[in-house]
XYZ file of C-alpha atoms in Angstrom:
323
model
C 109.058 80.398 143.679
C 105.417 81.291 143.117
C 102.760 78.708 143.900
C 99.919 77.831 141.568
C 96.869 80.047 141.978
C 93.830 77.828 142.287
C 93.035 74.459 140.722
C 91.435 73.304 137.492
C 88.032 73.442 139.234
C 88.373 76.760 141.056
C 87.043 80.205 140.121
C 89.439 83.126 140.324
C 87.656 86.442 140.610
C 90.802 88.357 139.573
C 90.797 86.898 136.050
C 89.863 89.175 133.159
C 89.150 87.855 129.668
C 90.428 90.394 127.164
C 89.124 90.068 123.598
C 91.523 91.466 120.959
C 89.691 90.190 117.866
C 89.133 93.524 116.114
C 92.600 94.905 116.892
C 94.656 91.753 116.280
C 92.371 90.603 113.495
C 92.723 94.026 111.907
C 96.313 93.118 111.069
C 94.903 90.547 108.619
C 92.655 92.914 106.657
C 94.086 96.390 107.383
C 91.235 97.014 109.856
C 88.520 96.960 107.205
C 85.847 95.292 109.335
C 82.308 96.336 108.566
C 80.156 98.057 111.190
C 77.901 94.996 111.100
C 80.827 92.716 111.998
C 82.133 94.939 114.805
C 78.632 95.471 116.215
C 77.977 91.714 116.204
C 81.310 91.173 117.898
C 80.476 93.747 120.570
C 77.147 92.015 121.226
C 78.956 88.667 121.439
C 81.367 90.053 124.032
C 78.440 91.285 126.117
C 76.590 87.985 125.976
C 79.631 85.800 126.606
C 80.773 87.691 129.699
C 84.036 88.994 128.232
C 85.527 91.686 130.479
C 87.325 93.903 127.936
C 86.960 94.416 124.185
C 89.860 95.967 122.300
C 88.090 97.682 119.431
C 91.241 98.672 117.535
C 94.175 101.053 117.544
C 94.214 104.802 118.049
C 96.840 105.547 115.401
C 97.024 109.193 114.395
C 95.626 109.865 110.888
C 98.525 112.287 110.486
C 100.949 109.361 110.661
C 99.142 106.636 108.701
C 96.813 107.081 105.742
C 93.057 106.661 106.161
C 93.029 105.642 102.486
C 95.098 102.547 103.248
C 93.550 101.435 106.543
C 90.041 100.975 107.849
C 88.475 102.936 110.722
C 89.551 100.479 113.431
C 93.176 101.462 112.909
C 92.288 104.978 114.101
C 89.295 104.449 116.429
C 87.871 107.918 116.229
C 85.371 108.616 118.968
C 82.450 108.914 116.568
C 83.267 105.537 114.992
C 83.426 103.768 118.354
C 80.189 105.353 119.559
C 78.506 104.280 116.329
C 79.046 100.709 117.545
C 78.751 100.876 121.342
C 76.765 104.048 121.964
C 77.369 105.146 125.562
C 78.235 101.530 126.469
C 76.231 101.454 129.683
C 77.395 97.897 130.359
C 79.998 96.013 132.398
C 82.081 95.436 129.254
C 85.041 97.806 129.077
C 86.325 99.221 125.781
C 90.043 99.427 125.039
C 92.241 100.768 122.249
C 95.937 100.196 121.610
C 98.532 102.952 121.258
C 101.671 101.990 119.344
C 104.672 104.054 120.347
C 105.575 106.218 117.369
C 102.105 105.967 115.808
C 99.817 107.427 118.475
C 99.975 111.026 119.683
C 99.090 111.849 123.277
C 97.927 115.294 122.139
C 95.048 113.586 120.296
C 93.877 111.592 123.330
C 90.762 113.156 124.853
C 90.159 113.192 128.622
C 88.260 110.102 129.757
C 85.094 112.063 130.537
C 84.853 112.899 126.822
C 85.348 109.332 125.625
C 83.541 105.995 125.781
C 86.954 104.258 125.876
C 87.948 102.853 129.279
C 91.502 101.658 128.722
C 94.587 102.666 126.750
C 96.940 99.805 125.931
C 100.497 100.860 125.172
C 102.617 98.654 122.874
C 106.329 99.316 123.098
C 109.738 97.898 122.342
C 112.364 98.099 125.052
C 114.257 100.944 123.357
C 111.026 102.998 123.377
C 110.370 102.699 127.131
C 110.825 106.425 127.956
C 108.177 107.351 125.374
C 105.931 104.542 126.640
C 106.139 105.809 130.217
C 105.256 109.308 129.028
C 102.184 107.958 127.217
C 101.148 105.814 130.198
C 101.356 108.782 132.541
C 99.391 110.999 130.144
C 96.601 108.416 129.710
C 96.468 107.785 133.451
C 96.259 111.505 134.202
C 93.400 111.799 131.713
C 91.456 109.150 133.642
C 92.043 105.914 131.710
C 93.027 102.464 132.871
C 96.342 101.537 131.260
C 98.333 98.477 130.268
C 101.724 98.049 128.629
C 102.848 95.286 126.260
C 106.637 94.943 126.190
C 107.243 93.471 122.748
C 110.018 91.186 121.490
C 111.168 90.230 124.993
C 112.470 86.909 123.645
C 115.314 88.952 122.140
C 116.171 90.856 125.335
C 118.657 89.992 128.045
C 117.520 89.221 131.597
C 119.209 92.251 133.134
C 117.723 94.541 130.482
C 114.210 93.193 131.060
C 114.660 93.507 134.830
C 115.548 97.174 134.435
C 112.483 97.771 132.251
C 110.161 96.019 134.728
C 111.651 98.039 137.576
C 110.900 101.261 135.691
C 107.369 100.258 134.701
C 106.508 99.066 138.208
C 107.025 102.641 139.386
C 104.596 104.106 136.828
C 100.794 104.330 137.262
C 100.249 101.522 134.685
C 97.633 98.989 135.861
C 98.765 95.867 133.981
C 102.132 94.798 132.580
C 101.868 92.221 129.803
C 104.061 89.298 128.865
C 103.930 89.554 125.061
C 105.142 86.512 123.128
C 105.682 88.627 120.022
C 107.404 85.943 117.942
C 105.327 83.022 119.233
C 108.577 81.404 120.343
C 108.034 80.700 124.039
C 107.318 77.331 125.624
C 105.230 76.863 128.802
C 108.297 76.446 131.023
C 109.605 79.823 129.808
C 106.196 81.433 130.292
C 106.115 80.138 133.865
C 109.521 81.690 134.540
C 108.500 84.987 132.944
C 105.243 85.100 134.903
C 107.155 84.675 138.141
C 109.645 87.361 137.083
C 106.912 89.863 136.166
C 105.014 89.175 139.383
C 108.149 89.722 141.450
C 108.100 93.340 140.227
C 104.362 94.031 139.920
C 103.284 92.692 143.298
C 105.422 95.309 145.045
C 103.217 98.070 143.658
C 99.865 96.289 143.352
C 99.866 95.884 139.569
C 98.531 92.952 137.546
C 100.271 90.760 134.980
C 98.754 89.895 131.588
C 99.604 87.395 128.856
C 99.367 87.968 125.090
C 100.341 84.776 123.263
C 100.895 84.085 119.563
C 100.296 80.673 118.074
C 103.342 80.058 115.858
C 104.170 76.836 117.750
C 100.525 75.989 118.496
C 101.167 76.890 122.141
C 99.161 80.107 122.575
C 96.425 78.340 124.569
C 98.880 76.281 126.629
C 101.021 79.334 127.348
C 97.989 81.386 128.352
C 96.912 78.689 130.811
C 100.458 78.401 132.173
C 100.686 82.145 132.819
C 97.233 82.097 134.419
C 98.096 79.122 136.652
C 101.095 80.964 138.070
C 99.359 84.279 138.666
C 98.691 86.238 135.468
C 95.167 87.610 135.561
C 94.618 89.475 132.248
C 94.235 86.906 129.473
C 94.253 88.030 125.817
C 92.226 86.070 123.259
C 90.646 86.393 119.822
C 87.657 84.590 118.308
C 88.918 81.511 116.437
C 92.440 82.786 117.082
C 91.917 85.515 114.456
C 95.153 87.459 114.053
C 98.025 87.965 111.676
C 99.695 84.771 110.539
C 99.460 81.973 113.086
C 97.011 83.986 115.189
C 96.378 84.034 118.914
C 94.859 82.113 121.810
C 91.253 81.333 120.866
C 88.472 82.865 122.975
C 86.283 79.780 122.697
C 89.099 77.572 124.031
C 89.661 79.742 127.066
C 85.965 80.147 127.918
C 85.600 76.370 127.697
C 88.279 76.027 130.366
C 87.325 78.762 132.831
C 84.922 77.636 135.535
C 83.383 81.017 136.328
C 79.671 80.754 135.394
C 79.701 84.366 134.174
C 81.408 83.161 130.976
C 79.361 81.569 128.193
C 80.679 79.891 125.028
C 77.380 79.777 123.150
C 77.382 83.413 121.924
C 80.914 82.828 120.626
C 79.809 79.776 118.651
C 76.925 81.806 117.224
C 79.296 84.592 116.167
C 81.658 82.079 114.553
C 78.772 80.485 112.639
C 77.398 83.802 111.422
C 80.591 85.777 110.793
C 83.868 83.856 111.068
C 82.995 80.937 108.770
C 82.448 83.394 105.900
C 85.516 85.430 106.863
C 87.723 82.335 106.612
C 86.928 82.135 102.905
C 88.583 85.492 102.276
C 91.175 86.020 105.031
C 94.202 83.885 105.777
C 95.276 83.066 109.324
C 96.099 80.000 111.380
C 98.738 77.288 111.377
C 101.545 77.981 108.933
C 104.921 76.336 108.303
C 106.784 79.668 107.784
C 105.349 81.060 111.028
C 106.234 77.810 112.794
C 109.820 78.142 111.577
C 110.182 81.778 112.665
C 108.747 80.780 116.046
C 111.193 77.915 116.449
C 114.106 80.145 115.482
C 112.897 83.068 117.640
C 112.806 85.425 114.669
C 110.494 88.273 113.756
C 107.773 86.907 111.420
C 108.441 89.447 108.645
C 109.923 86.698 106.425
C 106.910 84.469 107.165
C 104.564 87.327 106.269
C 106.336 87.679 102.914
C 106.278 83.928 102.248
C 102.603 83.663 103.107
C 101.657 86.695 101.017
C 103.555 85.255 98.045
C 102.157 81.739 98.663
C 105.736 80.473 98.752
C 105.703 76.777 99.748
C 109.429 76.095 99.357
C 109.685 75.406 103.067
C 113.086 73.700 103.015
C 114.619 76.700 101.283
C 112.843 79.055 103.679
C 114.256 77.173 106.666
C 117.784 77.026 105.225
C 117.835 80.724 104.439
C 116.528 81.723 107.855
C 118.756 79.374 109.844
C 121.864 79.989 107.677
C 122.157 76.273 107.050
C 124.369 75.089 104.218
């Protein structure tokens, strides 16, 4: 059993606040954020003490159309530098590589890029490709993380084998990803202990990326942190597809480290999120709640929400195979 790390009043220097607003929020609007919005978000991250900013994905334009998605789905070097310049700050810039959508041949060596970290998102059946991408990014000089998606559908032995493999790679952080927003704090505690049992052998960190289908993203993030996770993913106002994510302003209000400051987040919400809420749809949703409770991929909830289908009883019956 792992003991709690710290108390509600203590400061843990190993904690890293990881803002995913542009990347996770990009799933709501196909990554069509204006330069003004992304620049303001970057400035907010600097002022609030956030440790990492995930500015988008580095999908290959040869695999997804630039006519259908905005620039933050591709994160070309010139686009990133247009926002952050040389980024001579303590804030680190990250991009996410989806297995099957990002090509290692297109990843420049770190000395040619303002990006600091490559985040690899993978399903269990894609682990060999994920390890190859992790090793390539590491060899090119980047920090790396890996998000193992859909773990609520995997078996314990299978997940153990995956963690054993990843613990032997040069990856810096292995993430617990609650892809379906289906986990409860007790499960997150157990998973945190499991991940740490593998990562501590090789000096790696554990992260938590929580979705809010059951309104537990904040609680689950705190639970993982209490039992030893140190990389904590958040978005401003929980911005993200469907039910969204753990809110940055909630987490900063909890953390006791004086380096973190909520006020720039409130200012950004006032100036940019309030208007965005009039045009984009995210947050609590009955279909997303149901898919979370049933531990199902939210594709059916996405369809119901897009079609403004409010026949919730029928939705539940169809998904749960109830007569």
